[in-house]
Amino acid sequence: MTAPVFPFTALVGSDELITALLLSAISPEIGGVLVRGEKGTAKSTAVRALAAVLPEQQVALSCRFGCDPERADDCPDGPHTGPATTRPARLVELPVGATEDRVVGSLDLRRALGEGEAAYQPGLLADAHRGILYVDEVNLLHDHLVDVLLDAAAMGRNTVERDGVSISHPARITLVGTMNPEEGELRPQLLDRFGLTVHVAASRDPHVRAEVVRRRLAADLDPAGFAAGYAASEAQLTERLAAARESVARIRLEDVTLRTIARVCAGFDVDGMRADIVTARTAAAHAAWAGREHVTREDIRAAALLSLPHRRRRAPFDAPGLDEDLLDRLLDEEPEPEPPVPPTGGDDSDGDVDGASPDESGPGDGAQEEGRSGDSRPAPPDGSADDRGESPTTAPDDPSRGAEPERAEVPDTSPSGASAPAATAIASTPYRARRLELSGVGSGPTGRRSPALTPRGRVVGVHPAGNEPAGAPVHLTATLRASAARRAARTGPARVTGDDLRHAVTRGREANLVLLAVDASGSMAARKRMGEVKTAVLSLLLDAYQRRDRVGLVTFRGSGAEVALPPTSSVDAAAARLAELPHGGRTPLAEGLTQVARVVARERIRDRNQRALVIIVTDGRATAGPDALARAQHIADAWGHTADTVVVDCESGRFRMGLAADLAHRMGAEHIALEQVAASGLVEIVTDRTGPRRSAA
């Protein structure tokens, strides 16, 4: 017997999350909820608790998809005339490593190989019909799977056309995804497909935090007793949800309400019409939850706070969020007057028939005022305190900021090698980078950059029997050919067996690791030069985001080196770290190269199949510590073929020592003069690099 889940009505300090989940459960057509937040904020606990309070369902026993026997759904197993039963609403969890076949369904291999029948085997979308499909760490899921899930959530159907199977079945799901932004972001196009988004952060109120700990400890000590204490409130919430589901279809959306929603969405300059539609549906669900029969200003405000913030994030470096003062101003604006209606001779003048002002609440208004004035989001069942996040801050690379005055370069005169006072250069607007494509064929994680053997792609061969990797798709033609050859040799049974299975070798593209090692010492500290380097690094981050690469940043200045940005896919964290990067002081080249070697070695242990490209931006000087140049040269001699490397020479002046060129020679790396890569040229050199010495290992 499984332990009871944590009660939904026992959740504390997550009001926005509770509201979004309830509204999505009332109206699944909203399109699901994306829950963003730091670790340890009960995201998964809330989703699992929601399934326990959803009303029970009538299900046709003969239906593989769990359809309602009283509804005339276009179901492949219909019409549903047989016996029915009652079951709880389902919660289906999608693992990060799930394949597309497991999600959408596929050919039933047992029946296809044993009986020769092309039968359909339902997937997770069929299992989750009329329930919740929960995807933890949705930002780590492959993009094509996220597209499939969001399409099904938006259309309410799943259509499969593959492997000789052609079927379309209902898949009305409440899609809930959770993610930690520190581990990477979703593309803006995918963000827009989620109906609602909530950012969850742990409360800073000691009383709220203490209550969270108290309830969690009590639930762990006696799960059954703790759940029994909330049984009455859970049952009450279930009844309220069922009533809201029945009444949401009767909610009236007046013309003035639709114009207000359109004005709000246009005022925030969101793309497309999905925001307007989702906001209208959410406002109707909010009104139904509050027990009203029409949508009010408070319903629209609550809906906009959940449906618009993530849709304003158009570029990877844009910060999500919503200006609530602007929202209030847009809601308070007077609607535009109706165009005059020509007289028709009757007495039906088209006056204001909308009745009460959108600011007025009807007598059935059961919403509870909380927080800011005018905010009437439904209070959670336990009445816990609201814990909203802070207003978003300006992105660190905002090009609208004025340029700062030029600072004098700080000379590197410290006899001890300690860091001189540091300055901070500002990157300009990133530019588009041409794709870096390593030569050879790798076997790294699926991405969009270099050729590789991947679980998904173009079929280029067949794996030897018994040596296929996990997740390799079945090659149907090769399987039938092997079975025919075996039968011709009169060995084994006359039908296809498991020994005849053959799996396809597929070729696609992989993601790579781009590790940048930036010399931030005083000799590199010319403001314009560092600005150009930062702009190039920012552009590489943008390109890596689009190509699904991972990017790391190592800096060295003063007397040491540090990993300013561990290898990551989070462009937001990368942009913020890059904006704070200071420069000035001596040049600890040996320490910088040592740190780069450590990062590469550590990443190779983490994922041996991921190929790396190291880009070292320096003038080649080594001025920190005893025998600095000799130590740097020794490390370069020992570098070998640890990784493909490019050295960007930043030495300037009429008389040059050629230290960066010597460094490149010792490392077996390409050497590029800064004059060739100034400003927008750095990324072009990096992404044009297709030399024959790139390793495919």
Coordinates of C-alpha atoms in Angstrom, one line a residue, residues 99-586:
T99 CA 11.3 8.4 -26.3
E100 CA 8.8 9.7 -28.8
D101 CA 7.3 6.2 -29.3
R102 CA 6.5 6.0 -25.6
V103 CA 4.9 9.4 -25.5
V104 CA 2.6 9.3 -28.6
G105 CA 2.3 5.5 -28.9
S106 CA 3.7 3.2 -31.6
L107 CA 3.3 0.0 -33.5
D108 CA 2.6 -2.9 -31.2
L109 CA 5.7 -5.0 -32.0
R110 CA 4.4 -8.2 -30.3
R111 CA 1.3 -8.3 -32.5
A112 CA 3.1 -7.1 -35.6
L113 CA 5.8 -9.7 -35.3
G114 CA 3.7 -12.5 -33.9
E115 CA 0.4 -12.1 -35.7
G116 CA 1.4 -9.8 -38.7
E117 CA -1.1 -7.2 -37.6
A118 CA -0.3 -3.4 -37.6
A119 CA -1.9 -2.7 -34.3
Y120 CA -1.5 0.5 -32.3
Q121 CA -0.1 0.5 -28.8
P122 CA -1.2 3.6 -26.8
G123 CA 1.4 5.8 -25.2
L124 CA 1.6 8.2 -22.2
L125 CA -0.7 10.7 -23.9
A126 CA -3.5 8.1 -24.0
D127 CA -2.9 7.2 -20.4
A128 CA -3.1 10.9 -19.3
H129 CA -6.4 11.6 -21.2
R130 CA -8.7 13.5 -18.8
G131 CA -5.9 13.6 -16.2
I132 CA -2.6 15.3 -15.5
L133 CA 0.6 14.8 -17.5
Y134 CA 3.5 15.9 -15.3
V135 CA 6.9 16.6 -16.8
D136 CA 9.6 17.3 -14.2
E137 CA 12.6 19.2 -15.5
V138 CA 10.8 20.0 -18.7
N139 CA 13.7 22.2 -19.8
L140 CA 15.9 19.2 -20.1
L141 CA 13.4 17.3 -22.3
H142 CA 14.2 17.1 -26.0
D143 CA 12.6 19.9 -28.0
H144 CA 10.7 17.7 -30.3
L145 CA 9.1 15.9 -27.4
V146 CA 8.1 19.3 -25.8
D147 CA 6.5 20.2 -29.2
V148 CA 4.5 17.0 -29.2
L149 CA 3.2 17.5 -25.7
L150 CA 2.3 21.1 -26.2
D151 CA 0.5 20.3 -29.5
A152 CA -1.6 17.6 -27.8
A153 CA -2.4 19.9 -24.9
A154 CA -3.5 22.7 -27.3
M155 CA -5.5 20.5 -29.7
G156 CA -6.9 17.9 -27.3
R157 CA -5.9 15.1 -29.7
N158 CA -3.0 13.0 -30.5
T159 CA -2.4 12.0 -34.1
V160 CA 0.0 9.2 -35.0
E161 CA 1.2 8.6 -38.6
R162 CA 4.2 6.2 -38.4
D163 CA 5.3 2.6 -38.9
G164 CA 2.2 1.7 -40.8
V165 CA -0.1 3.1 -38.0
S166 CA -2.6 5.8 -38.7
I167 CA -4.7 6.8 -35.7
S168 CA -6.1 9.9 -33.9
H169 CA -7.4 9.7 -30.4
P170 CA -8.6 12.2 -27.8
A171 CA -5.9 13.5 -25.4
R172 CA -7.4 16.2 -23.3
I173 CA -4.7 16.6 -20.7
T174 CA -3.7 19.1 -18.1
L175 CA 0.0 19.5 -18.8
V176 CA 2.2 20.7 -15.9
G177 CA 5.9 21.2 -16.3
T178 CA 8.4 22.2 -13.7
M179 CA 11.9 23.5 -14.2
N180 CA 14.8 25.2 -12.5
P181 CA 16.0 28.1 -14.6
E182 CA 19.6 27.6 -13.4
E183 CA 19.7 24.4 -15.6
G184 CA 18.7 26.2 -18.8
E185 CA 15.8 27.9 -20.3
L186 CA 13.1 26.9 -22.8
R187 CA 13.0 28.6 -26.1
P188 CA 10.6 31.6 -26.2
Q189 CA 8.5 29.7 -28.9
L190 CA 8.0 26.9 -26.4
L191 CA 7.3 29.2 -23.5
D192 CA 4.5 30.7 -25.5
R193 CA 2.8 27.4 -25.9
F194 CA 2.3 27.0 -22.1
G195 CA -0.9 28.6 -21.0
L196 CA 0.2 29.8 -17.6
T197 CA 3.6 30.3 -16.0
V198 CA 4.4 30.7 -12.3
H199 CA 7.7 31.6 -10.7
V200 CA 8.0 29.9 -7.2
A201 CA 10.5 31.1 -4.6
A202 CA 10.8 30.1 -1.0
S203 CA 9.3 32.6 1.4
R204 CA 11.6 34.9 3.4
D205 CA 9.0 35.2 6.2
P206 CA 10.3 33.2 9.2
H207 CA 6.8 32.3 10.3
V208 CA 5.9 30.9 6.9
R209 CA 9.1 28.9 6.7
A210 CA 8.6 27.5 10.2
E211 CA 5.0 26.4 9.3
V212 CA 6.3 24.7 6.1
V213 CA 8.9 22.7 8.2
R214 CA 6.3 21.9 10.9
R215 CA 3.8 20.4 8.4
R216 CA 6.5 18.6 6.4
L217 CA 7.9 16.9 9.6
A218 CA 4.4 16.0 10.7
A219 CA 3.6 14.4 7.4
D220 CA 6.8 12.4 7.3
L221 CA 6.3 11.2 10.9
D222 CA 2.7 10.0 10.4
P223 CA 1.6 10.3 6.7
A224 CA -1.8 8.6 7.2
G225 CA -2.7 10.6 10.3
F226 CA -1.6 13.9 8.7
A227 CA -3.6 13.2 5.6
A228 CA -6.7 12.3 7.7
G229 CA -6.5 15.7 9.4
Y230 CA -7.0 17.4 6.0
A231 CA -9.6 14.9 4.6
A232 CA -12.5 17.3 5.2
S233 CA -10.9 20.3 3.5
E234 CA -9.7 18.0 0.6
A235 CA -13.3 16.8 0.0
Q236 CA -14.6 20.4 0.2
L237 CA -12.0 21.4 -2.4
T238 CA -13.0 18.5 -4.7
E239 CA -16.6 19.6 -4.6
R240 CA -15.7 23.2 -5.3
L241 CA -13.6 22.1 -8.3
A242 CA -16.4 20.0 -9.7
A243 CA -18.9 22.9 -9.4
A244 CA -16.4 25.3 -11.1
R245 CA -15.9 22.9 -14.0
E246 CA -19.6 22.7 -14.6
S247 CA -20.1 26.5 -14.4
V248 CA -17.1 27.7 -16.4
A249 CA -19.0 27.0 -19.7
R250 CA -21.7 29.4 -18.6
I251 CA -19.4 32.3 -17.8
R252 CA -20.2 35.3 -20.0
L253 CA -17.4 37.2 -21.8
E254 CA -19.0 40.5 -22.7
D255 CA -17.6 42.6 -25.6
V256 CA -16.2 45.2 -23.2
T257 CA -14.4 42.3 -21.4
L258 CA -12.9 41.1 -24.6
R259 CA -11.8 44.6 -25.5
T260 CA -10.2 45.0 -22.1
I261 CA -8.2 41.8 -22.5
A262 CA -7.2 42.8 -26.0
R263 CA -6.0 46.2 -24.7
V264 CA -3.9 44.6 -22.0
C265 CA -2.3 42.1 -24.4
A266 CA -1.6 44.8 -27.0
G267 CA -0.3 47.1 -24.3
F268 CA 2.4 44.6 -23.3
D269 CA 3.3 44.1 -26.9
V270 CA 3.0 40.3 -26.9
D271 CA 3.3 38.4 -30.2
G272 CA 0.4 36.6 -31.8
M273 CA -3.2 36.0 -30.5
R274 CA -2.5 33.1 -28.1
A275 CA -2.0 35.5 -25.2
D276 CA -5.5 37.0 -25.7
I277 CA -7.2 33.6 -26.0
V278 CA -5.4 32.1 -22.9
T279 CA -6.1 35.3 -20.8
A280 CA -9.8 35.1 -21.7
R281 CA -10.1 31.4 -20.8
T282 CA -8.1 32.0 -17.6
A283 CA -10.3 34.9 -16.6
A284 CA -13.4 32.8 -17.1
A285 CA -12.0 30.0 -15.0
H286 CA -11.1 32.5 -12.3
A287 CA -14.7 33.8 -12.3
A288 CA -16.1 30.3 -12.1
W289 CA -13.8 29.5 -9.2
A290 CA -15.0 32.7 -7.4
G291 CA -18.6 31.8 -8.0
R292 CA -19.4 34.6 -10.4
E293 CA -21.4 34.4 -13.6
H294 CA -19.5 37.1 -15.5
V295 CA -15.8 38.2 -15.7
T296 CA -14.7 41.2 -13.8
R297 CA -11.6 43.5 -13.7
E298 CA -10.1 41.4 -10.9
D299 CA -10.5 38.2 -13.0
I300 CA -8.7 39.8 -15.9
R301 CA -5.9 41.1 -13.7
A302 CA -5.4 37.7 -12.1
A303 CA -5.4 36.0 -15.5
A304 CA -2.9 38.5 -17.0
L305 CA -0.4 38.0 -14.1
L306 CA -0.3 34.3 -15.0
S307 CA -0.6 34.3 -18.8
L308 CA 1.5 37.2 -19.9
P309 CA 4.9 37.3 -18.1
H310 CA 6.6 34.5 -20.1
R311 CA 5.2 35.7 -23.4
R312 CA 7.1 39.0 -23.1
R313 CA 10.4 37.0 -23.3
R314 CA 11.2 37.3 -27.0
A315 CA 14.9 36.8 -27.0
P316 CA 17.1 34.5 -24.8
F317 CA 18.5 37.4 -22.8
D318 CA 15.2 39.0 -22.1
A319 CA 14.1 38.8 -18.4
P320 CA 10.6 37.4 -17.8
G321 CA 8.2 39.4 -15.8
L322 CA 5.3 41.8 -15.8
D323 CA 5.0 45.5 -14.9
E324 CA 2.0 45.4 -12.6
D325 CA 1.7 49.2 -12.5
L326 CA 1.4 49.2 -16.3
L327 CA -1.2 46.4 -16.0
D328 CA -3.3 48.5 -13.6
R329 CA -3.1 51.5 -15.9
L330 CA -4.2 49.4 -18.9
L331 CA -7.1 47.9 -17.0
D332 CA -8.2 51.4 -15.8
E333 CA -8.2 53.0 -19.3
E334 CA -11.6 54.0 -20.6
P335 CA -12.7 51.7 -23.5
E336 CA -12.8 53.3 -26.9
P337 CA -16.3 54.5 -27.9
E338 CA -18.3 52.3 -30.1
P339 CA -18.6 53.4 -33.7
P340 CA -21.9 55.2 -34.4
V341 CA -24.7 52.9 -35.7
P342 CA -26.8 54.4 -38.5
P343 CA -30.5 54.8 -37.5
T344 CA -32.7 52.0 -38.6
G345 CA -36.0 53.7 -37.9
G346 CA -36.7 51.5 -34.9
D347 CA -36.3 52.2 -31.2
D348 CA -33.4 49.8 -30.7
S349 CA -30.6 52.3 -30.1
D350 CA -27.3 50.6 -29.4
G351 CA -26.6 52.0 -26.0
D352 CA -24.4 50.6 -23.3
V353 CA -25.8 47.2 -22.6
D354 CA -22.9 45.8 -20.8
G355 CA -24.5 46.7 -17.4
A356 CA -22.1 47.2 -14.5
S357 CA -18.7 48.6 -15.0
P358 CA -15.9 46.0 -15.3
D359 CA -14.6 47.3 -12.0
E360 CA -17.7 46.3 -10.1
S361 CA -18.1 42.8 -8.6
G362 CA -21.4 41.0 -8.6
P363 CA -23.1 39.8 -5.4
G364 CA -21.6 36.4 -5.9
D365 CA -18.1 37.6 -5.6
G366 CA -16.4 35.2 -3.3
A367 CA -12.8 36.3 -4.1
Q368 CA -10.6 37.3 -1.2
E369 CA -8.7 40.5 -1.3
E370 CA -5.0 39.9 -0.8
G371 CA -1.7 41.8 -1.2
R372 CA -1.9 44.7 -3.6
S373 CA -5.1 46.7 -4.0
G374 CA -7.4 45.3 -6.7
D375 CA -5.8 41.8 -6.6
S376 CA -8.5 39.2 -6.0
R377 CA -6.9 36.0 -6.9
P378 CA -8.6 33.1 -5.2
A379 CA -7.1 32.4 -1.8
P380 CA -5.7 28.9 -1.3
P381 CA -7.8 26.6 0.7
D382 CA -5.7 26.9 3.9
G383 CA -5.6 30.7 3.7
S384 CA -1.8 30.8 3.7
A385 CA 0.1 34.0 3.1
D386 CA 0.9 35.3 -0.4
D387 CA 4.5 35.2 -1.4
R388 CA 5.0 37.0 -4.7
G389 CA 8.4 37.4 -6.3
E390 CA 10.2 40.7 -6.8
S391 CA 9.8 42.8 -10.0
P392 CA 12.1 41.8 -12.8
T393 CA 15.3 43.7 -13.2
T394 CA 16.8 45.1 -16.4
A395 CA 18.9 42.6 -18.4
P396 CA 22.6 43.2 -17.9
D397 CA 23.1 43.5 -21.7
D398 CA 20.3 46.0 -22.2
P399 CA 21.4 48.0 -25.3
S400 CA 19.2 50.9 -24.4
R401 CA 21.5 52.0 -21.6
G402 CA 23.7 54.9 -22.4
A403 CA 27.4 54.3 -22.9
E404 CA 29.6 55.0 -19.9
P405 CA 32.5 57.4 -20.1
E406 CA 35.9 56.0 -21.1
R407 CA 38.1 55.0 -18.2
A408 CA 41.9 55.2 -18.3
E409 CA 43.6 51.9 -18.5
V410 CA 45.1 50.8 -15.2
P411 CA 48.8 50.1 -15.6
D412 CA 50.1 46.7 -14.5
T413 CA 52.8 47.9 -12.0
S414 CA 52.2 45.8 -8.9
P415 CA 55.5 44.2 -8.0
S416 CA 53.9 41.4 -6.1
G417 CA 51.6 40.4 -8.9
A418 CA 48.5 41.3 -6.9
S419 CA 45.4 42.5 -8.8
A420 CA 45.4 46.1 -9.7
P421 CA 42.1 48.0 -9.3
A422 CA 39.6 46.4 -11.8
A423 CA 37.3 48.0 -14.3
T424 CA 34.3 46.5 -16.1
A425 CA 33.8 46.7 -19.8
I426 CA 30.3 46.6 -21.3
A427 CA 29.3 44.4 -24.2
S428 CA 27.4 45.8 -27.0
T429 CA 24.4 44.1 -28.7
P430 CA 25.3 40.5 -29.7
Y431 CA 25.4 39.6 -33.4
R432 CA 24.5 36.5 -35.2
A433 CA 27.2 33.8 -35.3
R434 CA 27.7 31.4 -38.1
R435 CA 27.5 27.8 -37.1
L436 CA 30.6 26.1 -35.7
E437 CA 30.6 22.5 -37.1
L438 CA 33.3 20.2 -36.0
S439 CA 34.6 17.8 -38.6
G440 CA 34.1 14.0 -38.3
V441 CA 31.2 12.2 -36.8
G442 CA 30.7 12.3 -33.1
S443 CA 28.4 10.5 -30.7
G444 CA 27.6 13.3 -28.2
P445 CA 24.2 14.4 -26.9
T446 CA 21.6 15.4 -29.4
G447 CA 21.8 19.0 -30.5
R448 CA 22.0 21.1 -33.6
R449 CA 25.6 21.7 -34.3
S450 CA 28.0 18.9 -35.5
P451 CA 27.4 15.6 -37.3
A452 CA 26.9 12.7 -35.0
L453 CA 25.3 9.3 -34.6
T454 CA 22.2 10.0 -32.5
P455 CA 19.0 8.2 -31.5
R456 CA 17.0 10.4 -33.8
G457 CA 17.9 11.4 -37.4
R458 CA 18.5 10.0 -40.9
V459 CA 18.9 6.2 -41.2
V460 CA 22.4 5.4 -42.5
G461 CA 22.8 1.8 -41.6
V462 CA 21.9 -1.1 -39.4
H463 CA 23.4 -2.1 -36.1
P464 CA 24.8 -5.6 -35.8
A465 CA 22.4 -8.0 -34.1
G466 CA 22.9 -7.9 -30.3
N467 CA 25.1 -4.7 -30.4
E468 CA 22.5 -2.0 -30.7
P469 CA 22.7 0.9 -28.2
A470 CA 19.8 1.7 -25.9
G471 CA 17.1 3.7 -27.6
A472 CA 18.0 2.8 -31.1
P473 CA 14.8 2.6 -33.3
V474 CA 13.8 -0.7 -34.9
H475 CA 14.6 -1.0 -38.6
L476 CA 11.5 -2.8 -39.9
T477 CA 12.8 -3.5 -43.4
A478 CA 16.1 -5.0 -42.1
T479 CA 14.1 -7.1 -39.5
L480 CA 11.9 -8.6 -42.2
R481 CA 14.9 -9.2 -44.4
A482 CA 16.7 -11.1 -41.5
S483 CA 13.6 -13.1 -40.9
A484 CA 13.2 -14.0 -44.5
A485 CA 16.9 -15.1 -44.7
R486 CA 16.5 -17.3 -41.7
R487 CA 13.4 -19.0 -43.0
A488 CA 15.1 -19.5 -46.4
A489 CA 17.9 -21.4 -44.4
R490 CA 15.1 -23.4 -42.7
T491 CA 16.2 -22.5 -39.2
G492 CA 13.8 -21.6 -36.4
P493 CA 10.0 -20.9 -36.7
A494 CA 8.3 -19.6 -39.7
R495 CA 7.2 -16.3 -38.1
V496 CA 9.3 -13.3 -37.1
T497 CA 11.1 -13.8 -33.8
G498 CA 12.9 -11.6 -31.4
D499 CA 16.3 -12.8 -32.8
D500 CA 15.3 -11.2 -36.1
L501 CA 15.1 -7.7 -34.7
R502 CA 17.4 -5.2 -36.3
H503 CA 18.0 -1.6 -35.2
A504 CA 18.7 1.4 -37.3
V505 CA 21.9 3.5 -37.3
T506 CA 20.7 7.1 -37.4
R507 CA 22.7 10.2 -38.1
G508 CA 21.8 13.6 -36.8
R509 CA 23.5 16.5 -35.0
E510 CA 25.1 16.8 -31.6
A511 CA 25.7 19.5 -29.1
N512 CA 29.2 20.6 -28.3
L513 CA 31.1 22.2 -25.4
V514 CA 32.6 25.6 -26.2
L515 CA 35.0 26.7 -23.5
L516 CA 36.3 30.2 -23.6
A517 CA 39.4 31.2 -21.7
V518 CA 39.6 35.0 -21.5
D519 CA 42.7 36.9 -20.4
A520 CA 41.3 39.8 -18.3
S521 CA 44.6 41.3 -17.2
G522 CA 45.8 44.9 -17.4
S523 CA 47.6 44.3 -20.7
M524 CA 44.2 43.3 -22.2
A525 CA 42.3 46.0 -20.4
A526 CA 41.9 48.5 -23.2
R527 CA 38.2 49.3 -22.7
K528 CA 37.3 49.0 -26.4
R529 CA 39.1 45.7 -26.7
M530 CA 37.4 44.1 -23.7
G531 CA 34.1 45.3 -24.9
E532 CA 34.6 43.6 -28.2
V533 CA 35.7 40.4 -26.5
K534 CA 32.6 40.4 -24.3
T535 CA 30.4 41.1 -27.3
A536 CA 31.9 38.1 -29.1
V537 CA 31.5 35.9 -26.0
L538 CA 27.8 37.0 -25.7
S539 CA 27.3 36.2 -29.3
L540 CA 28.7 32.7 -28.8
L541 CA 26.4 32.2 -25.9
L542 CA 23.4 33.2 -28.1
D543 CA 24.6 30.8 -30.8
A544 CA 25.1 28.0 -28.3
Y545 CA 21.6 28.6 -27.0
Q546 CA 20.2 28.2 -30.5
R547 CA 22.4 25.1 -31.3
R548 CA 21.8 23.5 -27.8
D549 CA 25.5 23.7 -27.0
R550 CA 27.0 24.1 -23.5
V551 CA 29.3 27.0 -22.9
G552 CA 31.9 27.6 -20.1
L553 CA 34.0 30.7 -19.3
V554 CA 37.4 30.7 -17.6
T555 CA 39.1 34.0 -16.7
F556 CA 42.5 34.8 -15.5
R557 CA 43.9 38.1 -14.0
G558 CA 46.0 39.3 -11.1
S559 CA 47.5 36.2 -9.5
G560 CA 45.0 33.4 -10.3
A561 CA 42.3 32.0 -12.5
E562 CA 38.7 31.1 -11.9
V563 CA 35.8 29.3 -13.6
A564 CA 33.6 32.4 -14.0
L565 CA 30.9 30.2 -15.6
P566 CA 30.9 26.4 -15.3
P567 CA 29.7 24.7 -18.4
T568 CA 26.0 25.4 -18.7
S569 CA 23.1 25.9 -21.1
S570 CA 21.6 28.8 -19.2
V571 CA 22.2 31.9 -21.2
D572 CA 20.6 34.1 -18.6
A573 CA 23.2 33.1 -16.0
A574 CA 25.9 33.3 -18.6
A575 CA 24.9 36.9 -19.6
A576 CA 24.7 38.0 -16.0
R577 CA 28.2 36.6 -15.2
L578 CA 29.7 38.1 -18.3
A579 CA 28.4 41.5 -17.5
E580 CA 30.1 41.4 -14.1
L581 CA 33.5 40.3 -15.5
P582 CA 36.2 42.8 -14.4
H583 CA 39.6 43.3 -15.9
G584 CA 43.0 44.6 -14.8
G585 CA 46.1 43.4 -13.0
R586 CA 48.9 41.0 -14.0

